[in-house]
Tab-separated table of C-alpha atoms and ligand atoms in Angstrom:
chain	number	residue	atom	x	y	z
A	1076	MET	CA	273.564	128.126	120.746
A	1077	THR	CA	276.202	128.757	123.411
A	1078	TYR	CA	275.690	127.286	126.858
A	1079	GLU	CA	277.191	128.297	130.206
A	1080	ASN	CA	276.538	125.165	132.223
A	1081	ILE	CA	276.663	122.358	129.691
A	1082	LEU	CA	278.630	121.214	126.643
A	1083	SER	CA	277.090	119.646	123.560
A	1084	ASP	CA	279.277	117.810	121.086
A	1085	TYR	CA	278.288	115.966	117.901
A	1086	GLN	CA	280.364	113.109	116.422
A	1087	ASN	CA	279.432	110.221	114.111
A	1088	GLY	CA	275.697	110.228	114.740
A	1089	ILE	CA	276.028	110.758	118.510
A	1090	THR	CA	275.412	113.990	120.413
A	1091	THR	CA	277.061	113.946	123.827
A	1092	ILE	CA	275.624	116.426	126.310
A	1093	THR	CA	277.892	117.023	129.314
A	1094	ILE	CA	276.754	118.844	132.425
A	1095	ASN	CA	279.678	121.119	133.153
A	1096	ARG	CA	279.606	122.529	136.677
A	1097	PRO	CA	282.285	120.305	138.229
A	1098	SER	CA	282.990	122.703	141.130
A	1099	LYS	CA	279.359	122.151	142.234
A	1100	LEU	CA	279.471	118.440	141.336
A	1101	ASN	CA	277.261	119.303	138.337
A	1102	ALA	CA	274.278	120.165	140.585
A	1103	LEU	CA	271.186	121.040	138.571
A	1104	ASN	CA	270.294	124.693	139.018
A	1105	LYS	CA	267.463	126.387	137.081
A	1106	ALA	CA	269.768	127.667	134.336
A	1107	THR	CA	271.277	124.207	133.805
A	1108	ILE	CA	267.839	122.604	133.538
A	1109	GLU	CA	266.807	125.199	130.947
A	1110	GLU	CA	270.001	124.695	128.943
A	1111	LEU	CA	269.579	120.921	129.092
A	1112	HIS	CA	266.043	121.307	127.736
A	1113	GLU	CA	267.357	123.342	124.790
A	1114	ALA	CA	270.253	120.958	124.111
A	1115	PHE	CA	268.061	117.826	124.238
A	1116	LYS	CA	265.467	119.508	122.012
A	1117	ALA	CA	268.116	120.560	119.480
A	1118	ALA	CA	269.710	117.086	119.415
A	1119	ASN	CA	266.315	115.399	119.050
A	1120	ASN	CA	265.411	117.686	116.135
A	1121	ASP	CA	268.784	117.193	114.455
A	1122	ASN	CA	268.437	114.548	111.722
A	1123	GLU	CA	272.112	113.613	111.996
A	1124	THR	CA	271.840	112.752	115.714
A	1125	LYS	CA	270.785	109.120	116.113
A	1126	VAL	CA	271.688	108.699	119.810
A	1127	ILE	CA	272.105	111.174	122.674
A	1128	ILE	CA	274.512	110.498	125.559
A	1129	ILE	CA	274.127	112.466	128.787
A	1130	THR	CA	277.064	112.562	131.211
A	1131	GLY	CA	278.767	114.802	133.780
A	1132	SER	CA	282.124	116.561	133.597
A	1133	GLY	CA	284.989	115.719	135.930
A	1134	GLU	CA	285.808	112.410	137.558
A	1135	LYS	CA	283.670	112.746	140.646
A	1136	ALA	CA	280.066	113.326	139.720
A	1137	PHE	CA	277.404	112.698	137.112
A	1138	VAL	CA	275.081	115.077	138.983
A	1139	ALA	CA	275.000	115.495	142.792
A	1140	GLY	CA	271.352	116.530	142.756
A	1141	ALA	CA	269.205	119.589	142.375
A	1142	ASP	CA	271.051	122.728	143.470
A	1143	ILE	CA	270.158	122.869	147.168
A	1144	SER	CA	271.263	126.521	147.464
A	1145	GLU	CA	268.532	127.559	145.011
A	1146	PHE	CA	265.536	126.084	146.821
A	1147	ALA	CA	266.535	126.307	150.493
A	1148	ASN	CA	264.216	129.311	151.047
A	1149	PHE	CA	261.265	128.138	148.960
A	1150	ASN	CA	257.676	128.017	150.267
A	1151	ILE	CA	255.002	125.399	149.454
A	1152	GLU	CA	253.970	127.085	146.208
A	1153	ASN	CA	257.551	127.548	144.972
A	1154	GLY	CA	258.379	123.946	145.848
A	1155	GLY	CA	255.458	122.570	143.841
A	1156	LYS	CA	256.330	124.772	140.872
A	1157	LEU	CA	259.989	123.700	141.010
A	1158	ALA	CA	259.036	120.030	140.663
A	1159	ALA	CA	256.371	120.649	137.997
A	1160	LYS	CA	258.606	122.831	135.834
A	1161	GLY	CA	261.582	120.473	136.154
A	1162	GLN	CA	259.522	117.413	135.234
A	1163	GLU	CA	258.041	119.176	132.227
A	1164	LEU	CA	261.255	120.753	130.921
A	1165	LEU	CA	263.696	117.962	131.536
A	1166	PHE	CA	262.701	114.648	133.107
A	1167	ASP	CA	259.440	113.830	131.258
A	1168	PHE	CA	260.834	115.588	128.212
A	1169	VAL	CA	263.886	113.294	128.069
A	1170	GLU	CA	261.884	110.111	128.708
A	1171	HIS	CA	259.589	110.853	125.771
A	1172	LEU	CA	262.197	111.959	123.226
A	1173	SER	CA	262.071	109.977	119.992
A	1174	THR	CA	265.893	109.761	119.912
A	1175	PRO	CA	267.433	107.172	122.269
A	1176	VAL	CA	269.059	108.734	125.353
A	1177	ILE	CA	271.765	106.827	127.261
A	1178	ALA	CA	273.003	108.103	130.632
A	1179	ALA	CA	276.728	107.514	131.168
A	1180	VAL	CA	276.861	107.749	134.968
A	1181	ASN	CA	280.447	108.742	135.753
A	1182	GLY	CA	280.290	109.310	139.536
A	1183	PHE	CA	277.735	110.522	142.112
A	1184	ALA	CA	274.180	110.382	140.741
A	1185	LEU	CA	272.143	111.680	143.646
A	1186	GLY	CA	268.653	113.125	143.909
A	1187	GLY	CA	267.918	114.966	140.661
A	1188	GLY	CA	271.058	113.359	139.215
A	1189	LEU	CA	269.717	109.846	139.638
A	1190	GLU	CA	266.311	111.095	138.506
A	1191	LEU	CA	267.902	112.418	135.299
A	1192	ALA	CA	269.742	109.131	134.740
A	1193	MET	CA	266.441	107.276	135.286
A	1194	ALA	CA	264.629	109.522	132.789
A	1195	ALA	CA	267.151	108.403	130.153
A	1196	HIS	CA	266.185	105.270	128.200
A	1197	PHE	CA	268.934	103.211	129.889
A	1198	ARG	CA	272.109	103.632	131.927
A	1199	VAL	CA	275.765	102.621	131.887
A	1200	ALA	CA	277.919	103.348	134.959
A	1201	SER	CA	281.568	103.665	135.901
A	1202	ASP	CA	282.736	101.564	138.836
A	1203	ASN	CA	283.169	104.629	141.082
A	1204	ALA	CA	279.518	105.671	140.611
A	1205	LYS	CA	277.303	106.037	143.662
A	1206	MET	CA	273.561	106.361	143.339
A	1207	GLY	CA	270.824	107.391	145.726
A	1208	LEU	CA	267.822	109.557	146.473
A	1209	PRO	CA	268.930	111.422	149.626
A	1210	GLU	CA	266.035	113.922	149.662
A	1211	VAL	CA	264.429	112.787	152.937
A	1212	SER	CA	267.729	113.603	154.683
A	1213	LEU	CA	266.957	117.221	153.662
A	1214	GLY	CA	263.310	117.063	154.778
A	1215	VAL	CA	261.924	116.795	151.257
A	1216	ILE	CA	261.082	113.953	148.850
A	1217	PRO	CA	262.272	113.263	145.298
A	1218	GLY	CA	260.370	115.699	143.041
A	1219	TYR	CA	261.707	114.992	139.580
A	1220	GLY	CA	259.983	111.638	139.095
A	1221	GLY	CA	262.168	109.593	141.459
A	1222	THR	CA	259.312	108.112	143.469
A	1223	GLN	CA	257.833	106.779	140.206
A	1224	ARG	CA	260.821	105.743	138.099
A	1225	LEU	CA	262.914	104.122	140.842
A	1226	PRO	CA	260.218	101.517	141.729
A	1227	GLN	CA	259.710	100.862	137.983
A	1228	LEU	CA	263.399	100.050	137.604
A	1229	VAL	CA	264.341	98.300	140.866
A	1230	GLY	CA	261.001	97.207	142.366
A	1231	LYS	CA	258.955	98.795	145.131
A	1232	GLY	CA	260.746	97.303	148.126
A	1233	ARG	CA	264.239	98.301	147.041
A	1234	ALA	CA	263.010	101.755	146.014
A	1235	MET	CA	261.299	102.245	149.380
A	1236	GLU	CA	264.485	101.258	151.213
A	1237	MET	CA	266.671	103.555	149.096
A	1238	ILE	CA	264.273	106.483	149.507
A	1239	MET	CA	263.657	105.972	153.249
A	1240	THR	CA	267.300	105.427	154.210
A	1241	ALA	CA	268.535	108.213	151.881
A	1242	GLY	CA	271.513	105.904	151.383
A	1243	MET	CA	273.743	105.394	148.378
A	1244	ILE	CA	274.323	102.176	146.465
A	1245	ASP	CA	277.490	101.435	144.515
A	1246	ALA	CA	277.625	100.690	140.799
A	1247	ASN	CA	277.658	96.904	141.158
A	1248	THR	CA	274.643	96.930	143.460
A	1249	ALA	CA	272.908	99.214	140.952
A	1250	LYS	CA	273.646	96.620	138.266
A	1251	ASP	CA	272.285	93.813	140.483
A	1252	TYR	CA	269.142	95.909	140.967
A	1253	GLY	CA	268.724	96.478	137.211
A	1254	LEU	CA	269.215	100.215	137.638
A	1255	VAL	CA	272.237	100.261	135.308
A	1256	ASN	CA	272.926	97.827	132.477
A	1257	HIS	CA	276.737	97.761	132.522
A	1258	VAL	CA	279.562	98.722	134.892
A	1259	VAL	CA	283.039	99.536	133.567
A	1260	THR	CA	286.049	101.626	134.622
A	1261	GLN	CA	285.802	105.365	134.235
A	1262	GLU	CA	288.185	105.248	131.232
A	1263	GLU	CA	285.948	102.693	129.510
A	1264	LEU	CA	282.654	104.438	130.258
A	1265	ILE	CA	282.309	106.714	127.231
A	1266	PRO	CA	283.909	104.226	124.792
A	1267	LEU	CA	281.482	101.473	125.903
A	1268	THR	CA	278.506	103.851	125.782
A	1269	LYS	CA	279.502	104.920	122.262
A	1270	LYS	CA	279.942	101.288	121.236
A	1271	ILE	CA	276.379	100.537	122.356
A	1272	ALA	CA	275.210	103.714	120.586
A	1273	SER	CA	276.907	102.587	117.361
A	1274	LYS	CA	274.919	99.324	117.471
A	1275	ILE	CA	271.702	101.317	117.861
A	1276	ILE	CA	272.647	103.580	114.942
A	1277	ARG	CA	272.716	100.634	112.508
A	1278	ASN	CA	268.977	100.115	113.004
A	1279	SER	CA	265.922	102.014	111.798
A	1280	THR	CA	265.591	105.300	113.686
A	1281	VAL	CA	261.898	105.408	112.783
A	1282	ALA	CA	261.275	101.939	114.243
A	1283	ILE	CA	263.319	102.814	117.354
A	1284	SER	CA	261.265	105.954	117.993
A	1285	LYS	CA	258.068	103.885	117.721
A	1286	ALA	CA	259.516	101.272	120.092
A	1287	ILE	CA	260.305	104.004	122.658
A	1288	LYS	CA	256.681	105.181	122.437
A	1289	ALA	CA	255.346	101.640	122.893
A	1290	VAL	CA	257.617	100.802	125.858
A	1291	ASN	CA	256.850	104.131	127.561
A	1292	ALA	CA	253.106	103.520	127.126
A	1293	ASN	CA	253.368	100.811	129.775
A	1294	TYR	CA	254.133	103.485	132.361
A	1295	GLN	CA	251.531	106.089	131.406
A	1296	ASP	CA	248.239	106.367	133.253
A	1297	GLY	CA	245.229	105.710	131.081
A	1298	VAL	CA	247.282	104.491	128.129
A	1299	ASN	CA	247.010	100.873	127.001
A	1300	GLY	CA	250.507	99.660	126.126
A	1301	TYR	CA	249.306	96.753	123.989
A	1302	GLU	CA	247.085	99.062	121.939
A	1303	THR	CA	249.946	101.523	121.556
A	1304	GLU	CA	252.169	98.681	120.388
A	1305	ILE	CA	249.596	97.542	117.784
A	1306	LYS	CA	249.256	101.097	116.441
A	1307	GLN	CA	253.043	101.733	116.325
A	1308	PHE	CA	253.654	98.281	114.800
A	1309	GLY	CA	251.075	98.922	112.063
A	1310	ASP	CA	252.481	102.391	111.323
A	1311	CYS	CA	255.914	100.859	110.671
A	1312	PHE	CA	254.484	99.202	107.546
A	1313	GLY	CA	254.000	102.624	105.969
A	1314	THR	CA	257.625	103.698	106.420
A	1315	GLU	CA	260.522	103.723	103.950
A	1316	ASP	CA	262.707	102.166	106.661
A	1317	PHE	CA	260.436	99.098	106.750
A	1318	LYS	CA	260.607	98.726	102.967
A	1319	GLU	CA	264.394	99.039	103.028
A	1320	GLY	CA	264.862	96.734	106.054
A	1321	THR	CA	262.766	93.891	104.652
A	1322	THR	CA	264.058	94.311	101.074
A	1323	ALA	CA	267.685	94.317	102.269
A	1324	PHE	CA	267.055	91.134	104.265
A	1325	LEU	CA	265.520	89.349	101.272
A	1326	GLU	CA	268.341	90.563	99.016
A	1327	LYS	CA	270.895	89.367	101.602
A	1328	ARG	CA	272.517	92.806	101.971
A	1329	LYS	CA	272.973	95.331	104.775
A	1330	ALA	CA	270.073	97.767	105.130
A	1331	GLU	CA	270.725	101.464	104.409
A	1332	PHE	CA	267.891	103.056	106.350
A	1333	PRO	CA	266.701	106.422	105.041
A	1334	GLY	CA	265.280	107.248	108.481
A	1335	LYS	CA	261.808	107.963	107.097
B	412	COA	N1	273.467	121.418	145.431
B	412	COA	C1	274.307	122.477	145.513
B	412	COA	N2	275.641	122.362	145.692
B	412	COA	C2	276.134	121.115	145.755
B	412	COA	C3	275.337	119.962	145.684
B	412	COA	C4	273.935	120.152	145.512
B	412	COA	N3	273.097	119.134	145.404
B	412	COA	N4	276.113	118.875	145.814
B	412	COA	C5	277.373	119.315	145.955
B	412	COA	N5	277.393	120.692	145.918
B	412	COA	C6	278.545	121.580	146.046
B	412	COA	C7	279.018	121.693	147.495
B	412	COA	O1	278.241	122.648	148.178
B	412	COA	C8	280.445	122.129	147.278
B	412	COA	O2	280.454	123.499	146.926
B	412	COA	P1	281.507	124.521	147.648
B	412	COA	O3	282.858	123.968	147.291
B	412	COA	O4	281.202	125.833	147.002
B	412	COA	O5	281.205	124.438	149.105
B	412	COA	C9	280.864	121.359	146.032
B	412	COA	O6	279.666	121.013	145.364
B	412	COA	C10	281.638	120.082	146.338
B	412	COA	O7	280.841	119.286	147.215
B	412	COA	P2	281.354	118.673	148.593
B	412	COA	O8	280.157	118.417	149.456
B	412	COA	O9	282.435	119.539	149.159
B	412	COA	O10	282.006	117.302	148.097
B	412	COA	P3	282.205	115.979	148.966
B	412	COA	O11	283.096	115.108	148.160
B	412	COA	O12	282.623	116.308	150.345
B	412	COA	O13	280.745	115.306	149.049
B	412	COA	C11	278.615	114.611	148.192
B	412	COA	C12	280.113	114.835	147.896
B	412	COA	C13	277.940	114.261	146.862
B	412	COA	C14	278.450	113.443	149.169
B	412	COA	C15	278.012	115.880	148.790
B	412	COA	O14	278.351	116.977	147.947
B	412	COA	C16	276.523	115.874	148.938
B	412	COA	O15	275.992	115.219	149.809
B	412	COA	N6	275.785	116.628	148.070
B	412	COA	C17	274.375	116.784	148.162
B	412	COA	C18	273.662	115.531	147.676
B	412	COA	C19	272.163	115.676	147.811
B	412	COA	O16	271.614	115.695	148.885
B	412	COA	N7	271.483	115.758	146.657
B	412	COA	C20	270.074	115.809	146.611
B	412	COA	C21	269.599	117.195	146.466
B	412	COA	S1	267.829	117.263	146.463
């Protein structure tokens, strides 16, 4: 599929999806959200793709937010639909993918940009990155899951302060807060992210997808995370990856996971 607003590139088990609207600081308009949905779906369904990296093009921004020009004239109904559709197509969709998603935050990650990074399974940032949820400065609140995922990642008090002040934090503060796992120079960002991805790729993709399900269960209303863990743990014993992983260990050799 050809995309107008994003790039998708496959190499060595990793699909890198790049939001490519640098003149608009990669702001998320409707078309970009739809293309991202298709690209994430395709990468998740592709057996060769073991890890997905999401990043932004250019040196300035990961994503500077939802495209303000698109919703400036919306009414109450349109506003609600915008948030619901976006959460369904992109933010919840990414969080629940069975393939690991790493956000490589290469600059401004504001509003919907930070919300997209937070929907990823974890984040790596370049030292020029700036993160925030500036929505209340526009008279609106985060609508793509930011009020839920930011407190999960940084704690309620810090999230409240970030949301209420509409301020930005730098990459090192984000690391202190636990919002990003690593901070490196912009040149090192993709190489480090790929290095982490290559460590993930050595492991059982089937077990990883079950681990994602179990971890995410902790954050879902009405779902018992411990019960989910027991079920996913038990199911591992019926997989070829489990047989190969345990056999390889006992035979003192490197596992060659079939991914089944
Ligand atoms: N939606 C739509 N367009 C956006 C955008 C957004 N969220 N963020 C940036 N852009 C556009 C600007 O309008 C500008 O377009 P133009 O050249 O056609 O006028 C272009 O991207 C470059 O942005 P600019 O503001 O000139 O860059 P800057 O370096 O002066 O400032 C920011 C960078 C990130 C501080 C500033 O762009 C900004 O505050 N963006 C909005 C952030 C925001 O509130 N996001 C939450 C949305 S809910």
